Coordinates of C-alpha atoms in Angstrom, one line a residue:
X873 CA -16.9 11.1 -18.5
X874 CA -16.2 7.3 -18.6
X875 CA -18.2 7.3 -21.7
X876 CA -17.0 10.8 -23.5
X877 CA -13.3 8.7 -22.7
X878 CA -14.1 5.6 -24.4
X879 CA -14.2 3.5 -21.1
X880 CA -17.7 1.7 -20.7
X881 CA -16.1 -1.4 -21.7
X882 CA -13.7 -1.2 -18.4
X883 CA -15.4 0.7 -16.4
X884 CA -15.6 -2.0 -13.8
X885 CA -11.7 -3.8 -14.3
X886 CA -8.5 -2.9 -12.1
X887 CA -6.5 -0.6 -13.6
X888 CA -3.2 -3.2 -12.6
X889 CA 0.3 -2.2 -13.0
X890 CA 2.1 -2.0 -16.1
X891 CA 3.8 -5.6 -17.3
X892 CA 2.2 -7.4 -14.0
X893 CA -0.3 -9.7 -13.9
X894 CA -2.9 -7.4 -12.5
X895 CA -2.7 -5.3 -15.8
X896 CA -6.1 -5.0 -16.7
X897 CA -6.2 -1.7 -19.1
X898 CA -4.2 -1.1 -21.8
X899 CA -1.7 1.4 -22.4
X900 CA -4.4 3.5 -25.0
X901 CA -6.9 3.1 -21.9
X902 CA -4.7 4.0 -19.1
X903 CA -3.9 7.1 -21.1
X904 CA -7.4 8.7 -21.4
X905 CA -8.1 7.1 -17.8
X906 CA -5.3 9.6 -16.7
X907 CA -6.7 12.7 -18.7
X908 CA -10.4 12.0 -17.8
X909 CA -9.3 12.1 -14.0
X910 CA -7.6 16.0 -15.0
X911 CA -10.9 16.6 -16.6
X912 CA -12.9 16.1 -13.8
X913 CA -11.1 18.4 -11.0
X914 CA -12.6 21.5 -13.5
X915 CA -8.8 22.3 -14.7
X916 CA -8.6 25.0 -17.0
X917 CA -5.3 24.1 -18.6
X918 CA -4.5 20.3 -19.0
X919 CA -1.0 19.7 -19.8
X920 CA -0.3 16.6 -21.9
X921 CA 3.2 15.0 -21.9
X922 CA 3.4 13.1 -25.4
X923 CA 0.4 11.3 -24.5
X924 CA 0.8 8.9 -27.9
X925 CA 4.4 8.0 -27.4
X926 CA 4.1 3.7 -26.9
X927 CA 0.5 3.7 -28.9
X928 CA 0.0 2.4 -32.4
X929 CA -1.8 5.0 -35.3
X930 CA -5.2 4.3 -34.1
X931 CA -4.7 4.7 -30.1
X932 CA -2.4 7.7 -31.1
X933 CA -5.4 9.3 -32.9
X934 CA -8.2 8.3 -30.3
X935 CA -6.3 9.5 -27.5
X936 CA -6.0 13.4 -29.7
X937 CA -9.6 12.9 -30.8
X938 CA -10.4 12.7 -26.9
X939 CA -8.6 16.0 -26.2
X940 CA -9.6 17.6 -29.5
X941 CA -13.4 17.0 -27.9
X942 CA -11.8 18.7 -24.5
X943 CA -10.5 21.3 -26.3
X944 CA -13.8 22.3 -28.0
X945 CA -15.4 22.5 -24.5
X946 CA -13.3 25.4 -24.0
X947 CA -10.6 23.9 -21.8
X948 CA -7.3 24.8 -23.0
X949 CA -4.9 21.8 -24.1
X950 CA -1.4 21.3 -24.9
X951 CA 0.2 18.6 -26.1
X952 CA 4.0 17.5 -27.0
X953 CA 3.9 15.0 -29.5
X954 CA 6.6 13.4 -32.0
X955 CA 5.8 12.1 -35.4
X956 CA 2.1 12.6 -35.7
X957 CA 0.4 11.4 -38.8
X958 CA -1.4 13.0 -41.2
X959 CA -5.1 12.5 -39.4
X960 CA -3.5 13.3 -35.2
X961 CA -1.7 16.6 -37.0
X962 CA -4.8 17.9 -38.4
X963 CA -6.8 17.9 -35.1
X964 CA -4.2 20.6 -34.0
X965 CA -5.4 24.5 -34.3
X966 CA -2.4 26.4 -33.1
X967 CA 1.3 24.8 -33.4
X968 CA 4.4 25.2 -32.0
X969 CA 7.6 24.0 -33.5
X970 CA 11.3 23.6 -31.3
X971 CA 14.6 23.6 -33.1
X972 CA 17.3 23.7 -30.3
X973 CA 15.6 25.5 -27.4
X974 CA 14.4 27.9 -30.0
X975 CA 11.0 28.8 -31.3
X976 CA 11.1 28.4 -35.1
X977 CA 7.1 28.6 -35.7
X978 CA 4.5 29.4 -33.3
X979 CA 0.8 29.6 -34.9
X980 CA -2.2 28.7 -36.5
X981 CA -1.8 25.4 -37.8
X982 CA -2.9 26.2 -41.5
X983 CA -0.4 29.0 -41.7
X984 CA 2.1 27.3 -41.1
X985 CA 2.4 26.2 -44.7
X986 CA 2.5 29.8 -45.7
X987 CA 5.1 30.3 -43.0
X988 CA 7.7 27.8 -44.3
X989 CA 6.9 28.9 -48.2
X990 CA 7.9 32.3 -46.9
X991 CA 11.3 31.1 -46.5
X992 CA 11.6 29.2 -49.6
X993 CA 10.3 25.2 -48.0
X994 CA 7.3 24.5 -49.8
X995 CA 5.8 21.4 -48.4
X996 CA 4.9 18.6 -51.4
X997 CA 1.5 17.8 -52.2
X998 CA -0.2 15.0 -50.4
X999 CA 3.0 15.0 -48.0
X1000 CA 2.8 14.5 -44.4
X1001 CA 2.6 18.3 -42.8
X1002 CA 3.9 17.1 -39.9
X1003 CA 6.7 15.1 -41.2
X1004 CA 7.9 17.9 -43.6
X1005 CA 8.6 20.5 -41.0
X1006 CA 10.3 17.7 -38.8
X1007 CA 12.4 17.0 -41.7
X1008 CA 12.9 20.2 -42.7
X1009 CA 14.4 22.0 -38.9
X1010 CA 16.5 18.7 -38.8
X1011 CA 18.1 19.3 -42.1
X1012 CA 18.5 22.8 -40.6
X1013 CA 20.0 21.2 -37.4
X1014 CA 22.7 19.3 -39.2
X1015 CA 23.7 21.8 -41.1
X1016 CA 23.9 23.8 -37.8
X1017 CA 26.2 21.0 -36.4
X1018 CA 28.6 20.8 -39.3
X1019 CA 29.8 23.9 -39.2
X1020 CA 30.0 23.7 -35.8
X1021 CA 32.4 21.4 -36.2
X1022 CA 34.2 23.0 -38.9
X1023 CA 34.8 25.9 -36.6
X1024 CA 36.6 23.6 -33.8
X1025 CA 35.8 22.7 -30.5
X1026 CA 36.3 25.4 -28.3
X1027 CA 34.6 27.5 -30.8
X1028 CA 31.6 25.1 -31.4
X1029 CA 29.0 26.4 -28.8
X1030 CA 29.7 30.0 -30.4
X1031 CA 29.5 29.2 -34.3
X1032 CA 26.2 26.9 -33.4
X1033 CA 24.2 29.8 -32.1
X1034 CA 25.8 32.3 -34.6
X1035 CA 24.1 30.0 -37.3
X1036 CA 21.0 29.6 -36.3
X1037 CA 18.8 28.1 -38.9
X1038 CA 17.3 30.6 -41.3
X1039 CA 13.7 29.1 -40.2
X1040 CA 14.3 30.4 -36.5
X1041 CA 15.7 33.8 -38.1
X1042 CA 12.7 33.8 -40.0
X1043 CA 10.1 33.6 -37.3
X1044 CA 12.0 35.8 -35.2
X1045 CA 11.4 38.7 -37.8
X1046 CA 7.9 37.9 -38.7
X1047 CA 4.3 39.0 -38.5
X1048 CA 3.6 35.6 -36.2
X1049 CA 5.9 36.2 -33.4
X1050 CA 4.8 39.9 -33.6
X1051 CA 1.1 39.0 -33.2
X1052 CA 1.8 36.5 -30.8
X1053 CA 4.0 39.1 -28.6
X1054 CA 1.4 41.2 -28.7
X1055 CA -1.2 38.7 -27.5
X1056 CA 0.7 37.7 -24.7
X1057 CA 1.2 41.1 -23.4
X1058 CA -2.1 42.0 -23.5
X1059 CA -3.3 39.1 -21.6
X1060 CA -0.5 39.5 -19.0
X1061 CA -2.1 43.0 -18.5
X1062 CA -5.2 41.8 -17.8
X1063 CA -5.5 40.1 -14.7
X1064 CA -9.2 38.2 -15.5
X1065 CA -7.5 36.0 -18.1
X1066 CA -5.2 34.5 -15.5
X1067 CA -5.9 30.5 -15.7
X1068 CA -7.3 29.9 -12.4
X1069 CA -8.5 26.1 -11.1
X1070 CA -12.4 26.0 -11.4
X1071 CA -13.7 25.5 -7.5
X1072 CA -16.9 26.5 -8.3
X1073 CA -17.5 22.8 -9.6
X1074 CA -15.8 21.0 -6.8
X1075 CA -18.0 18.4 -4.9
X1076 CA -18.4 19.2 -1.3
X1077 CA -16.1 17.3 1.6
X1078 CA -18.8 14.5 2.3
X1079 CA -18.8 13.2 -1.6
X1080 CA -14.8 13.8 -1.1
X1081 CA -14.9 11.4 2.4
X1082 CA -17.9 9.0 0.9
X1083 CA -15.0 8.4 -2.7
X1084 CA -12.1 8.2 -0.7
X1085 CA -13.8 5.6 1.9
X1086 CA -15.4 3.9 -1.6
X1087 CA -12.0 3.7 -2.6
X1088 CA -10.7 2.0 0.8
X1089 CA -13.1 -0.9 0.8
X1090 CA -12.4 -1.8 -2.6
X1091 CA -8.9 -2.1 -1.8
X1092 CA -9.6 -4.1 0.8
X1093 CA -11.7 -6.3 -1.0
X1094 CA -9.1 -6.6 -3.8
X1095 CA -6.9 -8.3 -1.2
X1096 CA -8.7 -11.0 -0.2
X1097 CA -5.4 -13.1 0.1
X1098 CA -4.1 -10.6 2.9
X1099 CA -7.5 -10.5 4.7
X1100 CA -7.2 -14.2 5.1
X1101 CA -3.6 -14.4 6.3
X1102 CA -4.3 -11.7 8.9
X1103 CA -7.0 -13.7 10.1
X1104 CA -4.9 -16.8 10.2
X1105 CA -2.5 -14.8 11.9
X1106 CA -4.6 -14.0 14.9
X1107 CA -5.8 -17.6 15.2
X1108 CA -2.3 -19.0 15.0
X1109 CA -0.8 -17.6 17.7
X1110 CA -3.7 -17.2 20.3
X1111 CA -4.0 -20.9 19.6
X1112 CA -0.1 -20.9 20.9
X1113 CA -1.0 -18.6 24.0
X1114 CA -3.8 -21.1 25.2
X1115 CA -1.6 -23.4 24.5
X1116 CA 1.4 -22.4 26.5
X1117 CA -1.2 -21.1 29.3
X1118 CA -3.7 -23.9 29.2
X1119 CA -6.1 -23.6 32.2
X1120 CA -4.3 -21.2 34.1
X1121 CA -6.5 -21.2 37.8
X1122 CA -7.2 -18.2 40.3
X1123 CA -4.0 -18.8 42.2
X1124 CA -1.5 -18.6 39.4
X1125 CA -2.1 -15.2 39.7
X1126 CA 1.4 -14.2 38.4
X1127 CA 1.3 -15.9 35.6
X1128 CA -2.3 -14.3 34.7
X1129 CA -0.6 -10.8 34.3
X1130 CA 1.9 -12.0 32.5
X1131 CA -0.8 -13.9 29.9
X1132 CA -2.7 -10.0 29.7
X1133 CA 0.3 -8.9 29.0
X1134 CA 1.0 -10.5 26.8
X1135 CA -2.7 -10.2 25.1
X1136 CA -2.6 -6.8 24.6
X1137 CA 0.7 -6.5 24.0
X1138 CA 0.6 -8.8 21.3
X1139 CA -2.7 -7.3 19.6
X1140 CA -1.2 -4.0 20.0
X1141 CA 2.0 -4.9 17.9
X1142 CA -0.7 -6.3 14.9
X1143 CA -1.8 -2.9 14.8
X1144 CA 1.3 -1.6 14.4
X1145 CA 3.4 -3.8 11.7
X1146 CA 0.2 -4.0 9.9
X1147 CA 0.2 -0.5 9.4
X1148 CA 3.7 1.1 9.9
X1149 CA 4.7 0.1 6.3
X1150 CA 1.5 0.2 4.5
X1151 CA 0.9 4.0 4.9
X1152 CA 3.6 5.0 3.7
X1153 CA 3.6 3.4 0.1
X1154 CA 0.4 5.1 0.0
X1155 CA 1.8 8.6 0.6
X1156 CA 3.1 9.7 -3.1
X1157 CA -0.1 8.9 -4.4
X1158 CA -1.8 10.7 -2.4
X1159 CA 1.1 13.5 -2.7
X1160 CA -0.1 13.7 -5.9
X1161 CA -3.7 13.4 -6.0
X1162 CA -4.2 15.7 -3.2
X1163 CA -1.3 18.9 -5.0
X1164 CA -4.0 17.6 -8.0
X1165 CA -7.3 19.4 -6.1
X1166 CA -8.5 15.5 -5.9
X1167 CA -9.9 15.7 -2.4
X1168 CA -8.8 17.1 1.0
X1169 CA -6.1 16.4 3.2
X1170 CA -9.1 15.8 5.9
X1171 CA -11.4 13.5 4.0
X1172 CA -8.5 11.0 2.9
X1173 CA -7.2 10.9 6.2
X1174 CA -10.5 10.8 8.5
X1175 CA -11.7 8.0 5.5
X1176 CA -7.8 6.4 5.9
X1177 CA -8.4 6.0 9.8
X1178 CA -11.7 4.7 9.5
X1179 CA -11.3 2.1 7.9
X1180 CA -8.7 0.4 10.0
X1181 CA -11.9 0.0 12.4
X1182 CA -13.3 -2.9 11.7
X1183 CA -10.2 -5.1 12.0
X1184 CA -9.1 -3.5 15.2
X1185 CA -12.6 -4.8 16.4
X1186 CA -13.1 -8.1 14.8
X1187 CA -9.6 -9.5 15.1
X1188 CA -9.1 -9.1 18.6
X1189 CA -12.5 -10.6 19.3
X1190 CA -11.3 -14.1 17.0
X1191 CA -7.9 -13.9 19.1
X1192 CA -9.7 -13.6 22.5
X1193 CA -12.6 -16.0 21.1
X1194 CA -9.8 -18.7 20.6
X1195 CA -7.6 -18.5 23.8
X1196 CA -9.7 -16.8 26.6
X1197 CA -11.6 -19.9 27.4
X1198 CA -8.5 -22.3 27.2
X1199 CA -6.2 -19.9 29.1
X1200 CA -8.3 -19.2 32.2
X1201 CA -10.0 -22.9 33.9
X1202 CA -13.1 -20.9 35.5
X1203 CA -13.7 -18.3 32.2
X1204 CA -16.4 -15.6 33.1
X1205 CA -18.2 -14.5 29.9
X1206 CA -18.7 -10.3 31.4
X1207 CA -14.7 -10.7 31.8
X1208 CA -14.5 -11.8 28.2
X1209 CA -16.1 -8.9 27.0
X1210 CA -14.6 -6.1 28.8
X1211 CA -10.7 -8.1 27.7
X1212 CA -12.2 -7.5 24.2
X1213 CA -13.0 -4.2 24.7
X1214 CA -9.7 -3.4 26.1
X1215 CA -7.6 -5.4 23.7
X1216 CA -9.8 -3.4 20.4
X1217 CA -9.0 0.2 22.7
X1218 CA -5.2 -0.8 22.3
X1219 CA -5.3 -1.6 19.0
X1220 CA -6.9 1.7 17.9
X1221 CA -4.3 3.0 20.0
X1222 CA -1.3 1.5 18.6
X1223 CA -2.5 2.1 14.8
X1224 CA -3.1 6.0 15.6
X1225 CA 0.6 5.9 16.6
X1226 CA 1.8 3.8 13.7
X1227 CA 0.2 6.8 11.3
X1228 CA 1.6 9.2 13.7
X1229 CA 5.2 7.1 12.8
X1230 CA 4.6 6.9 9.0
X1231 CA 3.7 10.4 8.5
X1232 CA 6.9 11.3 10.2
X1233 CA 9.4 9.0 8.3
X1234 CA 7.3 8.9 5.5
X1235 CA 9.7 6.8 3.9
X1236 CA 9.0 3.1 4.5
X1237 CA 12.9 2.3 5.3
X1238 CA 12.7 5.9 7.8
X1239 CA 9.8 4.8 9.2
X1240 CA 11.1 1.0 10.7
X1241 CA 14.2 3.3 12.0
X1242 CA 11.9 5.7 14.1
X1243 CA 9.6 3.1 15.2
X1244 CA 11.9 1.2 17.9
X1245 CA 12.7 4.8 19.3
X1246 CA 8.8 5.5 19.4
X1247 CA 7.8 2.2 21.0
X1248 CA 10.4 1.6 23.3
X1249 CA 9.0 3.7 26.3
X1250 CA 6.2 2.3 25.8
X1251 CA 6.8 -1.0 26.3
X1252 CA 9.5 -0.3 29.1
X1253 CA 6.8 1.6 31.5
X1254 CA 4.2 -0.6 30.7
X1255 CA 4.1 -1.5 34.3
X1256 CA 5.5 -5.5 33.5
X1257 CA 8.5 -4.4 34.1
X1258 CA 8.7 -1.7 36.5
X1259 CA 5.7 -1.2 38.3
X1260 CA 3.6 1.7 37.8
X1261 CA 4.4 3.0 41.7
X1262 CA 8.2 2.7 41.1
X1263 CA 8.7 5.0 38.4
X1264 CA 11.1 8.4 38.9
X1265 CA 9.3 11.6 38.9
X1266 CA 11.6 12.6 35.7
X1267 CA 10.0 9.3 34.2
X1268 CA 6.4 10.0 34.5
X1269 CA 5.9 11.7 31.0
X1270 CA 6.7 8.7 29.4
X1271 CA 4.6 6.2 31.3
X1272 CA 1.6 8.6 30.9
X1273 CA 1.7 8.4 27.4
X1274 CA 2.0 5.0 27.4
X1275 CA -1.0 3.1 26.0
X1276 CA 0.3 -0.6 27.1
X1277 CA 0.3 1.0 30.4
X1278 CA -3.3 1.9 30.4
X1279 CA -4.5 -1.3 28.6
X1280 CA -2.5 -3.7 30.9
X1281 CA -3.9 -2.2 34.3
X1282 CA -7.4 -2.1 32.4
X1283 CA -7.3 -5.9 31.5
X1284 CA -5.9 -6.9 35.6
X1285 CA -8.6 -4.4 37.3
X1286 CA -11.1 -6.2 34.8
X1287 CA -9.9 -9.8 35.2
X1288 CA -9.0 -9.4 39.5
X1289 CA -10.9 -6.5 40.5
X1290 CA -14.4 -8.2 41.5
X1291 CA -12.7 -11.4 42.9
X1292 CA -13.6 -10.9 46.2
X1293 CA -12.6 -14.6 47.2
X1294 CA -9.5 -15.9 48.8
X1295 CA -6.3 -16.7 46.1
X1296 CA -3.8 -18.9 47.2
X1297 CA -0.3 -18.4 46.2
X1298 CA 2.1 -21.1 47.2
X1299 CA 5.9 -20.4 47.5
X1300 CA 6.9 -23.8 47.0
X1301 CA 5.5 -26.6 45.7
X1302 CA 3.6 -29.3 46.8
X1303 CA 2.0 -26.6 49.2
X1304 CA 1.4 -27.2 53.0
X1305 CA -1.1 -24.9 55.3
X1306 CA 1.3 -22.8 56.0
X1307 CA 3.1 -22.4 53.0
X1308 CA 0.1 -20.9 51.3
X1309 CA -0.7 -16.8 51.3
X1310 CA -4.2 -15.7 50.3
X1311 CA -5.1 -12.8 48.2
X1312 CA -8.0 -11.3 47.3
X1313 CA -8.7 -9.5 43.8
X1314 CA -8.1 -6.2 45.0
X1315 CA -4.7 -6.9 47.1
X1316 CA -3.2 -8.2 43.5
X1317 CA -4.2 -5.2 42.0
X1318 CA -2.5 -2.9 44.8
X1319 CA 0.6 -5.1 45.0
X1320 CA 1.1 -4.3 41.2
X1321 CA 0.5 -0.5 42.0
X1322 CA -2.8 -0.3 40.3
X1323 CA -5.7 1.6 41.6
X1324 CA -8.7 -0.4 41.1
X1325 CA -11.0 2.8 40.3
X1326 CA -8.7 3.9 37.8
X1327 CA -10.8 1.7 34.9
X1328 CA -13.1 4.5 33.9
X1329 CA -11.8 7.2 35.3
X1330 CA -8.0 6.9 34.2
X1331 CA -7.5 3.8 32.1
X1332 CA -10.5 4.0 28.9
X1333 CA -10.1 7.8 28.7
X1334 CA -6.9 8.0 28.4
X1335 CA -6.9 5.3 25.6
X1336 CA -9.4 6.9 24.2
X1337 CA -7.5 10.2 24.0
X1338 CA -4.1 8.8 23.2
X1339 CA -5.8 8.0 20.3
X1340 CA -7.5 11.1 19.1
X1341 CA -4.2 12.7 19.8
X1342 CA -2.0 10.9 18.1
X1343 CA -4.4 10.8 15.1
X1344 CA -4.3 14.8 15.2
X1345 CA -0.6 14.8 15.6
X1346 CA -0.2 13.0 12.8
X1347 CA -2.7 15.1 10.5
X1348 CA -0.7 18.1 11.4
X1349 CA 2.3 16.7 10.3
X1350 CA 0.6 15.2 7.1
X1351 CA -1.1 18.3 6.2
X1352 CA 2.3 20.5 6.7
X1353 CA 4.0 18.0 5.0
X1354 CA 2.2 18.1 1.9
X1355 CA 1.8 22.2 1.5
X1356 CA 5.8 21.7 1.4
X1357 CA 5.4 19.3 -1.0

């Protein structure tokens, strides 16, 4: 197809946006670029918009020699052009002429020289076919309009349609609008000539998932100037955090929970902002492409979600790389780890709610006013603030679906719950004997309200279903969003 379109030469070049700097094909390109994509969902009927208009003569003619070649593989094409030249008009077989919402000629194209003669407009030798019958029904439309205007204004809409042009008269009692009546009525009688979209020729959902996931890398790869500021981001500010908790010991155990907090709280947000306003520029395309037969709603959301993987695994490992070992003054490498694991859990978390967001809004302005509403409770029965123990009854739906809930009393049980040593707390400093109160491990993680076992059995599950859920939430919403598109 990329060769039957005349595109070999940019086969491999962006196809940029119009007047920017990332224009890469021209307008004559674009075009056939458009119609090839038509060609290959197996449409029966394409449906060409004045394909020519903005082209010179030669583009004009290569983009109707392109569909000329469609047409001949028995698919059905129809095109509105204006002004064609000699050499586009003559790749036409059946015509169809408009004079004021009204058919004035509708057939073959080499009858329609007959047709006009009929009614006394014989088109000159060597003459432009084309340009004569434009002529001529404007001629016809002037003279229309002037006596219009001699008849007044409040009579003008009545006069105009009471002198219709004698070319539209003419068709109207004719052999080709009696032939062509008859046509359509047969056809409409005969329910196998119904245009239907060809399925039969559709590639299976894998190919669908395998191009739509294709399509997502390069993207990505397009960007590299985004890639790199992401990662700078990350770097930037867990630098700051190890900074502003530089060699926090056992003992400073308060302001440990405050530093996971903050950890995944922080990561968390990254996968939100990153994604809450990129989805939905995407949407209309995929609006379109997908009411188009491109591909399923299923394969370009599973290949969407997919490929936000990677980062919510690399980047958290660069921030925690960075300040783990200047935050904590004895850093344990199997702690490391499992606050990795956590923070990439709440990240994929976070994103599966930011689609769940976007799909709703689905505007990118609707979407940043929903958000705050979404993530408030959230944050508020994280367990930072109120402890998890304290919450009312009537409260408990909210905290449950909290994910910064389950990923901050992952990362304490992970970072306190095998300390079984002594950690001193001192109300004031410089501490005397008997100023100090010891701790172990699991006495911080009950004076939080945290159960120690709840790691595997509470915390990673429910992560891991928050964000299956939200993910299928969101597809639901998506999918029923688009039929009533």
């Amino acid at each position: 197809m990329i060769a039957e379109g005349e595109l070999t030469k940019v086969a491999d070049s962006l196809v940029g946006v119009p007047g920017s700097e990332t224009q890469s094909l021209s307008g004559g390109e674009r075009k056939r670029l458009s119609l090839c994509m038509e060609v290959l969902l197996g449409k029966p009927l394409i449906f060409a918009d004045e394909p020519t208009s903005g082209l010179d003569a030669s583009m004009a003619e290569k983009i109707l020699v392109f569909l000329k070649r469609l047409a001949n593989a028995q698919r059905n094409i129809v095109v509105t052009i204006h002004q064609p030249s000699s050499d586009v008009f003559s790749l036409f077989d059946n015509i169809m002429l408009l004079h004021n919402g009204h058919v004035a000629y509708y057939g073959t194209r080499t009858n329609a020289s007959s047709f006009f003669s009929r009614l006394g407009y014989t088109c000159p030798p060597d003459y432009n076919p084309a340009d004569f019958y434009i002529k001529t029904l404007a001629a016809q439309s002037d003279l229309t309009q002037q006596n219009g205007a001699e008849a007044g204004t409040e009579h003008a809409a009545r006069v105009s349609h009471s002198h219709q042009t004698d070319i539209v008269k003419g068709y109207d009692n004719s052999a080709e609008k009696t032939e062509c009546g008859q046509i359509i009525k047969e056809l409409s009688a005969r329910k196998q000539h119904r245009l239907r979209l060809n399925t039969s020729g559709r590639v299976g959902w894998l190919t669908e998932f395998k191009v739509c996931m294709w399509r997502n890398i390069k993207i990505l790869s397009r960007n590299p100037i985004l890639n790199h500021i992401r990662v700078l981001q990350h770097v930037a500010i867990s630098l700051f955090f190890g900074l502003a908790f530089l060699q926090l010991d056992m003992h400073m155990y308060r302001d440990i929970s405050g530093c996971l907090f903050l950890i995944v709280y922080m990561l968390s947000l990254f996968g939100v902002f990153n994604n809450i306003q990129v989805l939905p520029t995407e949407l209309p395309l995929f609006v379109r492409e997908y009411s188009s037969g491109t591909y399923s709603i299923s394969a370009w959301y599973i290949a969407k979600a997919l490929i936000e993987v990677p980062a919510c695994v690399l980047l958290p490992l660069i921030f925690n790389v960075v300040c783990y070992f200047m935050i904590f003054k004895d850093p344990v490498f199997t702690k490391f780890l499992f606050l990795w694991f956590i923070s990439a859990l709440a990240i994929l978390t976070s994103t599966s709610i930011a689609y769940f967001v976007s799909v709703i809004g689905w505007e990118p302005l609707n979407t940043l006013a929903i958000a705050p509403t979404v993530y408030a409770p959230h944050f508020l029965f994280c367990g930072q603030f109120i402890l998890i123990g304290n919450v009312k009854d009537w409260m408990l739906p909210f905290q449950e679906t909290s994910w910064l809930r389950y990923s901050y009393e992952a990362a304490i049980i992970t970072h306190f719950g095998d300390y079984g040593g002594q950690i001193g707390y001192y109300h004031n400093g410089p501490p005397e004997d008997d100023e100090i109160v010891y701790f172990s491990g699991s006495a911080i993680i009950k004076e939080l309200t945290m159960k120690e076992d709840n790691l595997w059995k509470c915390d990673v599950p429910a992560l891991i279903g928050l964000t299956l859920g939200f993910h299928i939430l969101a597809f639901l919403i998506l999918f029923l969003r688009s039929k009533g598109k």
